[in-house]
mmCIF file of C-alpha atoms in Angstrom:
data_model
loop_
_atom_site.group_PDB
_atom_site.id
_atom_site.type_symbol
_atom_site.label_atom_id
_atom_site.label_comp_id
_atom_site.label_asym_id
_atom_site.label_seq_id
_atom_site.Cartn_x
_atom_site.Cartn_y
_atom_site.Cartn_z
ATOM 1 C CA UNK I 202 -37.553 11.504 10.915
ATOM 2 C CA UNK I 203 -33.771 10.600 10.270
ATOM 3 C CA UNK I 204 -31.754 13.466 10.969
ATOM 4 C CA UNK I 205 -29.760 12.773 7.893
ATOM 5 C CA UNK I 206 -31.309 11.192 4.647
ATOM 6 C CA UNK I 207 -29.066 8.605 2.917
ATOM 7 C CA UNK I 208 -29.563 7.796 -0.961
ATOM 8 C CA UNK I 209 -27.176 5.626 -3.436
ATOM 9 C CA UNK I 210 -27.047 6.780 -6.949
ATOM 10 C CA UNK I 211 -25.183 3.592 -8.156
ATOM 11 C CA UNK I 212 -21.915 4.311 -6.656
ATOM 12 C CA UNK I 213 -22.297 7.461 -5.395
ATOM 13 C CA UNK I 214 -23.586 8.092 -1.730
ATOM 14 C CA UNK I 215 -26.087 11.483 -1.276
ATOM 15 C CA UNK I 216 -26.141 12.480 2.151
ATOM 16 C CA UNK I 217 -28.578 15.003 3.028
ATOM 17 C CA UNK I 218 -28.910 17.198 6.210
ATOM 18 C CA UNK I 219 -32.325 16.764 7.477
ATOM 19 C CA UNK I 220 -33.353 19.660 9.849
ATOM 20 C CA UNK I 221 -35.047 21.919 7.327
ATOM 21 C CA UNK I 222 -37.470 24.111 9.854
ATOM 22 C CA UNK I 223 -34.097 24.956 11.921
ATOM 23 C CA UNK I 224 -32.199 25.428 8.861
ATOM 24 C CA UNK I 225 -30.224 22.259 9.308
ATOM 25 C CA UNK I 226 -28.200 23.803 12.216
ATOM 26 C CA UNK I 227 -26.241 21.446 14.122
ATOM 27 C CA UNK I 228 -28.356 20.206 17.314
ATOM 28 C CA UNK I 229 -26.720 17.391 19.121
ATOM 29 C CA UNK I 230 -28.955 14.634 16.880
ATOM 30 C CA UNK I 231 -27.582 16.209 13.599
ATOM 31 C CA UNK I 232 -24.135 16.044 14.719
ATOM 32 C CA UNK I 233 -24.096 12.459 15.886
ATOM 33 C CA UNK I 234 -26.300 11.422 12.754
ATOM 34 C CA UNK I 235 -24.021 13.109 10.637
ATOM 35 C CA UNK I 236 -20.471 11.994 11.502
ATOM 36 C CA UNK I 237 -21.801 8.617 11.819
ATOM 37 C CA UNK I 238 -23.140 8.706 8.303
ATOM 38 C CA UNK I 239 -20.010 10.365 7.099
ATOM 39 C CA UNK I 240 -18.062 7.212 8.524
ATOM 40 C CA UNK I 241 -20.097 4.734 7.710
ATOM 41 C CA UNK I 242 -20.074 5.628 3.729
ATOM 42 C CA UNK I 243 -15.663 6.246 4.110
ATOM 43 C CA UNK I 244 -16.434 2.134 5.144
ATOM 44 C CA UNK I 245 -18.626 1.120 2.483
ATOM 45 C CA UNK I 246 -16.406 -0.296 -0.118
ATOM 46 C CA UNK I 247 -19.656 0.038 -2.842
ATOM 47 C CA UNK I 248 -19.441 3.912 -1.898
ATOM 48 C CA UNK I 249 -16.943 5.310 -4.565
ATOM 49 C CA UNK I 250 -18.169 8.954 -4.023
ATOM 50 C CA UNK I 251 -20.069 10.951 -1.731
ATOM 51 C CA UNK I 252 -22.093 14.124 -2.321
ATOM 52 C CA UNK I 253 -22.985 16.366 0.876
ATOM 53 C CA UNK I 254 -26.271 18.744 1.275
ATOM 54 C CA UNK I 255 -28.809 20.140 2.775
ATOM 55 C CA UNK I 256 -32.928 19.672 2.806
ATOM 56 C CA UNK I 257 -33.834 22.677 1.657
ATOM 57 C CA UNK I 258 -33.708 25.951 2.330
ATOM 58 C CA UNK I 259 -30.413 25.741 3.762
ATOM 59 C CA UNK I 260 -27.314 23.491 3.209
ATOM 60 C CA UNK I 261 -26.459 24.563 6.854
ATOM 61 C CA UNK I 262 -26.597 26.994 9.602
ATOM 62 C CA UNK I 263 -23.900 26.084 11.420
ATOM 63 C CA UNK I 264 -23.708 26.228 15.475
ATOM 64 C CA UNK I 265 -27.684 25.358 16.716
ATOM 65 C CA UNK I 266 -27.930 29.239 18.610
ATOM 66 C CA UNK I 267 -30.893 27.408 20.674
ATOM 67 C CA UNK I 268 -29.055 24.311 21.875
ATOM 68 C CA UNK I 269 -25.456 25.715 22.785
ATOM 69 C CA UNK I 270 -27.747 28.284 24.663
ATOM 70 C CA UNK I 271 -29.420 25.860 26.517
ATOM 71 C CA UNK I 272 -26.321 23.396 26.924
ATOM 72 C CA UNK I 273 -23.580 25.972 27.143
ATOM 73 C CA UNK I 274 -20.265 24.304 27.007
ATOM 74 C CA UNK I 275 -21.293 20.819 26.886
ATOM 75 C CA UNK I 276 -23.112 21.854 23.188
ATOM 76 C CA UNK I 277 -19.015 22.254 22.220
ATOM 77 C CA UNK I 278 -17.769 18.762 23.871
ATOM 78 C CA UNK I 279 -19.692 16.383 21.988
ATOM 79 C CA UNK I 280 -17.246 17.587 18.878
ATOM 80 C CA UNK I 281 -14.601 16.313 20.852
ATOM 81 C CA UNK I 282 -15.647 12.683 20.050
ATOM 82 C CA UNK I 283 -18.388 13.178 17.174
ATOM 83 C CA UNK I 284 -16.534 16.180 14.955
ATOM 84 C CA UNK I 285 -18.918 15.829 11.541
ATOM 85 C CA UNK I 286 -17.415 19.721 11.404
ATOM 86 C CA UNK I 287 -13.978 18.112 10.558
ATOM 87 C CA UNK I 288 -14.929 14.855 9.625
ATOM 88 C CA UNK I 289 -15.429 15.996 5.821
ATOM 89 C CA UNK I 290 -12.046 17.142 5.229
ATOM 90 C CA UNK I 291 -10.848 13.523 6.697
ATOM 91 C CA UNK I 292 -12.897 11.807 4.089
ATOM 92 C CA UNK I 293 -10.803 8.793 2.276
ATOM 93 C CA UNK I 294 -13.256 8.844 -0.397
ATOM 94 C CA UNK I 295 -13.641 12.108 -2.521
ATOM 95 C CA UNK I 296 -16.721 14.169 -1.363
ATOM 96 C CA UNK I 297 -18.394 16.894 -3.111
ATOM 97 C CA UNK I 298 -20.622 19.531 -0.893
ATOM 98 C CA UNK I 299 -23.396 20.537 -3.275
ATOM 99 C CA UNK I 300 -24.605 23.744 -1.593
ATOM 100 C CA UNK I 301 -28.147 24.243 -1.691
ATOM 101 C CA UNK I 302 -28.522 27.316 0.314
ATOM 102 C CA UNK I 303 -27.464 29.056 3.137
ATOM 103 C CA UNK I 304 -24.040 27.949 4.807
ATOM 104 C CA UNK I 305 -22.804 29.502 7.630
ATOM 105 C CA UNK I 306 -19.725 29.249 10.084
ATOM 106 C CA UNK I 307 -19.761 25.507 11.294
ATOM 107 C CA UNK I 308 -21.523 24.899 7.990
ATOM 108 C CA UNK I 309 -19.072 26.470 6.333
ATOM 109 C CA UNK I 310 -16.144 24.929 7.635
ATOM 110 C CA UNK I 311 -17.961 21.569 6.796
ATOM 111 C CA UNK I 312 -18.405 22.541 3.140
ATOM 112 C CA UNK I 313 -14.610 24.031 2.897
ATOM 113 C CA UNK I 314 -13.304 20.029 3.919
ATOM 114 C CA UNK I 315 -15.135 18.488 0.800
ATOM 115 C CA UNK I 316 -12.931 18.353 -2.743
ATOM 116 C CA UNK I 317 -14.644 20.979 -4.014
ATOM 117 C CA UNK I 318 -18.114 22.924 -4.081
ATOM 118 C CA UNK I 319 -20.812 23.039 -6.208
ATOM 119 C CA UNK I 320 -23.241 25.800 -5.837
ATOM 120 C CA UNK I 321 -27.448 26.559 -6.422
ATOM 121 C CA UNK I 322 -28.069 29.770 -7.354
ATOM 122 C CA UNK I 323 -29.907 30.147 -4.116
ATOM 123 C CA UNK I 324 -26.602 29.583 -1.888
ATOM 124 C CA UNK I 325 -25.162 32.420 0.428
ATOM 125 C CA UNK I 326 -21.754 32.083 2.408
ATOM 126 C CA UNK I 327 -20.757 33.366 5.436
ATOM 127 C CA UNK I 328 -18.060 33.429 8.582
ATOM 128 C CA UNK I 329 -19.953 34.592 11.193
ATOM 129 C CA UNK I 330 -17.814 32.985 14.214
ATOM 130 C CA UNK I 331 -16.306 36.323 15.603
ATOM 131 C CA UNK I 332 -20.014 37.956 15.359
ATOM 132 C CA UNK I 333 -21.402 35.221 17.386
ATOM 133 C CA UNK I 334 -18.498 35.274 20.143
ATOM 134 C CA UNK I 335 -16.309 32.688 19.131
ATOM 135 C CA UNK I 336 -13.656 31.804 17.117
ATOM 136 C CA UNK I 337 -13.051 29.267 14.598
ATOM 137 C CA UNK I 338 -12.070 25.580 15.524
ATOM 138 C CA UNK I 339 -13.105 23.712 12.455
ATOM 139 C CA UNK I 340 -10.473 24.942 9.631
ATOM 140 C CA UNK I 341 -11.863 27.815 8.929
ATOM 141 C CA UNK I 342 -8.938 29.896 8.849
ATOM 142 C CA UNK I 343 -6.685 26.640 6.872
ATOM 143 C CA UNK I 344 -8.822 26.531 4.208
ATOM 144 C CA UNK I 345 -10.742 29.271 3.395
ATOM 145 C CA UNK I 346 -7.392 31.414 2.366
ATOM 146 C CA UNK I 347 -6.723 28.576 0.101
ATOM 147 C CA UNK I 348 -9.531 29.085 -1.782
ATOM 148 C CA UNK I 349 -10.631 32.923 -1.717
ATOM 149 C CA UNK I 350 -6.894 34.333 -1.098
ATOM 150 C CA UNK I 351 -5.500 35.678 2.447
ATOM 151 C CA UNK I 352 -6.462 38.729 2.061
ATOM 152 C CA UNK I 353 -10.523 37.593 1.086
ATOM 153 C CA UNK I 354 -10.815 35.382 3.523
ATOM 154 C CA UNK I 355 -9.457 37.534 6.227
ATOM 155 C CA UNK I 356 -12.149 40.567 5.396
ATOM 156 C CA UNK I 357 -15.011 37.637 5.455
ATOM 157 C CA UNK I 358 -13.905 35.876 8.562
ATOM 158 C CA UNK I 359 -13.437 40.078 10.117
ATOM 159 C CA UNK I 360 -16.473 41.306 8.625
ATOM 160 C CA UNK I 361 -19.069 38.515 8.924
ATOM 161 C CA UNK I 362 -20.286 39.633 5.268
ATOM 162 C CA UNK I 363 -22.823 37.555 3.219
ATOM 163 C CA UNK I 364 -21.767 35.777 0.110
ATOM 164 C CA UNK I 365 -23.774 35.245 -2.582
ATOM 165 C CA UNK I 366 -23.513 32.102 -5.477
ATOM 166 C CA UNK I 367 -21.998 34.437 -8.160
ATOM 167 C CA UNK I 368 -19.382 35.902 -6.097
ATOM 168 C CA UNK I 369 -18.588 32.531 -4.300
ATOM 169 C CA UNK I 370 -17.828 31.373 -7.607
ATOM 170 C CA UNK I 371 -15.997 34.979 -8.606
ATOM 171 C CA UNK I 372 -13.725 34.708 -5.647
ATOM 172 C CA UNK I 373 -12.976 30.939 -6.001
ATOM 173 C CA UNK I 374 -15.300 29.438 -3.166
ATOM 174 C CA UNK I 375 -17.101 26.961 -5.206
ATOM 175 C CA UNK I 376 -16.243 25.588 -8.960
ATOM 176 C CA UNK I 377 -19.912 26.137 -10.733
ATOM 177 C CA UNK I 378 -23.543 27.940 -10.054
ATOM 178 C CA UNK I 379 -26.316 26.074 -11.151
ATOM 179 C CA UNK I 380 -30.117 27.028 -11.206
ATOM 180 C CA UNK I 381 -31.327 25.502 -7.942
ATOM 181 C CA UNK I 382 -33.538 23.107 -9.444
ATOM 182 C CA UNK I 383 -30.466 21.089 -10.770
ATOM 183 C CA UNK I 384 -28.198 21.568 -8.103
ATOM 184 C CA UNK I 385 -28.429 17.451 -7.164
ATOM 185 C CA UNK I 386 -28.252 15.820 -10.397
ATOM 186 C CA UNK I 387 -25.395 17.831 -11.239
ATOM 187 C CA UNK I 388 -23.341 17.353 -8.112
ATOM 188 C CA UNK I 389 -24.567 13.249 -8.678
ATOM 189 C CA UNK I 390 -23.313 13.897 -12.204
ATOM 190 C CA UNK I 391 -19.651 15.289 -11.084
ATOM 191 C CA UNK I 392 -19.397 12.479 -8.328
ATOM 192 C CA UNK I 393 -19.971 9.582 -10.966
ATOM 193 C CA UNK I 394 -17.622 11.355 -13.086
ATOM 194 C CA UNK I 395 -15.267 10.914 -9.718
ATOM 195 C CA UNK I 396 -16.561 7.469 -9.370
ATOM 196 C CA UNK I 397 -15.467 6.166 -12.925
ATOM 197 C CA UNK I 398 -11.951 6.144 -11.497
ATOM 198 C CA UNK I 399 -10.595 3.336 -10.247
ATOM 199 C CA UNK I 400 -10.269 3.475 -6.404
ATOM 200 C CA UNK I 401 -6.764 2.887 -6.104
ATOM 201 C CA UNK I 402 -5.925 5.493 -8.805
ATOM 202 C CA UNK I 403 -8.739 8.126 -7.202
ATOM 203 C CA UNK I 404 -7.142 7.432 -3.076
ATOM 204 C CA UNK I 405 -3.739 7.864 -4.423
ATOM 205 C CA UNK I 406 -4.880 11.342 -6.127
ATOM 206 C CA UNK I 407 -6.570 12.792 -3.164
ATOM 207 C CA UNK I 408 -3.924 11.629 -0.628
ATOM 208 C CA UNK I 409 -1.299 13.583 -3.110
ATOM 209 C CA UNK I 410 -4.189 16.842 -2.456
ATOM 210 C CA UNK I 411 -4.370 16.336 1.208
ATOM 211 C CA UNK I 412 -0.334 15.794 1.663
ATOM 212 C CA UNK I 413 0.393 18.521 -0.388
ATOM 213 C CA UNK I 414 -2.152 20.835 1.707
ATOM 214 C CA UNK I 415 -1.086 20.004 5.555
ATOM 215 C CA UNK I 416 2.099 21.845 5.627
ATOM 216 C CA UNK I 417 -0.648 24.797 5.413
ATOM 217 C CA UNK I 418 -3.792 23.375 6.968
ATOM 218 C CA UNK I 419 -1.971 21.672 9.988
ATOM 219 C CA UNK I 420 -0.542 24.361 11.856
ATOM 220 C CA UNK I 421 -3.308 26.655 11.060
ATOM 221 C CA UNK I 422 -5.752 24.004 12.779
ATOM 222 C CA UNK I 423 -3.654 23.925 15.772
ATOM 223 C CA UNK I 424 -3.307 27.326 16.214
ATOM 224 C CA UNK I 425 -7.072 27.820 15.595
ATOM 225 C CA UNK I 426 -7.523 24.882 18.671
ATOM 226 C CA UNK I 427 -4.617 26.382 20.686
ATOM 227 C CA UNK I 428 -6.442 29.815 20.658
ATOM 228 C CA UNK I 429 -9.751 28.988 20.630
ATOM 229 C CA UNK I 430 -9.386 27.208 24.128
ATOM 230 C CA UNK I 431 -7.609 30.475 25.534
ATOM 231 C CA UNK I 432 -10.111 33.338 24.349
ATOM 232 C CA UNK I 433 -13.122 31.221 24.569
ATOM 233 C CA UNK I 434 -15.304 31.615 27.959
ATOM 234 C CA UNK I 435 -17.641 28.898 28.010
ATOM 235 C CA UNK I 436 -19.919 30.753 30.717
ATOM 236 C CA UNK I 437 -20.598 33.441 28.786
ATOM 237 C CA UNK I 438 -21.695 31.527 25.834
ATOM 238 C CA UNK I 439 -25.271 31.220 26.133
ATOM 239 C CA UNK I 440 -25.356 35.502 26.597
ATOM 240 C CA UNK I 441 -23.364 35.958 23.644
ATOM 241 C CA UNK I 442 -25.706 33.705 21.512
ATOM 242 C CA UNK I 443 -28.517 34.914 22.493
ATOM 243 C CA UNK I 444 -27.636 38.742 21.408
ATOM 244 C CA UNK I 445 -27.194 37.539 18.118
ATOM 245 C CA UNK I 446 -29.659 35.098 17.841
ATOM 246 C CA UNK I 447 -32.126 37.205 15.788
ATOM 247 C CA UNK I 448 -29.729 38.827 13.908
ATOM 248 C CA UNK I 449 -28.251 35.708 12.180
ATOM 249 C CA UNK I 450 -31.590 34.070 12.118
ATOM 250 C CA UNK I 451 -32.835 36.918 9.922
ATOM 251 C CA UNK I 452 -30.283 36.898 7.488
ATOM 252 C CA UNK I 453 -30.517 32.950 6.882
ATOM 253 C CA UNK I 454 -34.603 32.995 6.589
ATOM 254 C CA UNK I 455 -33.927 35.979 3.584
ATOM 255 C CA UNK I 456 -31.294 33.586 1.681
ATOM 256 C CA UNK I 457 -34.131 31.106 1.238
ATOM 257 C CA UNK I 458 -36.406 30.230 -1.965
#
């Protein structure tokens, strides 16, 4: 089974998560998978547009609770070299996360570096770093404010609330709900729209975003790194994970169809 599943809708690449009975959290074949795939279609000069999500029920879980228990710090170095956290907000080529169902911390992050979001009905949102012991590394705290407000996105990140699709479209976290069913054809839809345009017109636009947005995102990032590496006690990890284990697990299995 390949971790993630890679379709071409003319030019537009689908990549899809593939860990469905965990949720699509982010073991250490998910992560390599993943920010190789991610790459690979930035490469591909056919690939004019790339949609992101999950296999269903979740578009992603975020940190793998089992794994970074059982691997401790080394779970965290093998973003060092193989980020596919970050890696979506590096994209060349536009890239639209198409959010299927649950997304949580790490998978949040991920979906808060595509263009923009587009939701199923069945998606649910939340920061849950500072419940789980940790604190945010993958521009969490850049981006999210830029969407939701500072004030939002601080009481999410604080609280570790859950999200649902019509609020995360209320409070400016993704651009359009759809019923669930749809969710793939319409994010295919939006990304041929995207695709239409020629490439040299389309990298120009999104480099113009991206500038325009690291005067913000760029010291935010390195202040998330900066302080991450201070507060965080890699030795304590695996206790802190496991005490919440259950807790997160139980909210993600209720956000699913």
């Amino acid at each position: 089974m390949a971790y993630v599943e890679t379709t071409d809708v003319g030019a537009v690449r689908v990549l899809t998560l593939n860990r469905p009975e965990a949720r699509n959290a982010l073991s250490p074949g998910l992560i390599a998978a993943l920010y190789a795939a991610l790459l690979e279609a930035d490469a591909d000069a056919a690939v004019r547009a790339v949609v992101l999500t999950g296999a269903d029920p979740a578009f992603c879980a975020g940190v793998d609770l089992k794994e970074a228990q059982r691997l401790g710090a080394a779970y965290f170095d093998q973003f060092q070299t193989q980020n596919c956290i970050t890696q979506t907000a590096k994209m060349g080529k536009p890239i639209i996360g198409a959010i299927n169902g649950a997304t949580f911390t790490g998978g949040l992050e991920m979906a808060l570096g595509c263009d923009f979001l587009v939701a199923s009905d069945r998606a649910v949102f939340a920061d849950t770093h500072a419940r789980v012991g940790i604190l945010p590394g993958g521009g969490m705290t850049a981006r999210l404010p830029q969407l939701v407000g500072v004030a939002m996105a601080r009481r999410l990140s604080m609280t570790g609330e859950v999200v649902d699709a019509e609020r995360a479209l209320r409070i400016g976290l993704v651009t359009e709900v759809v019923p669930h069913p749809q969710l793939r054809e319409r994010a295919v839809e939006l990304a041929g729209q995207v695709a239409e345009v020629p490439a040299p017109i389309m990298a120009g636009l999104k480099e113009i975003y991206v500038s325009g947005a690291a005067a913000v995102t760029d010291p935010a990032l390195a202040a998330e790194q900066a302080i991450a590496a201070v507060a965080s006690d890699p030795a304590d990890l695996g206790a802190r994970f496991r005490a919440v284990a259950d807790r997160n697990r139980g909210q993600i299995q209720g956000s699913g169809g």
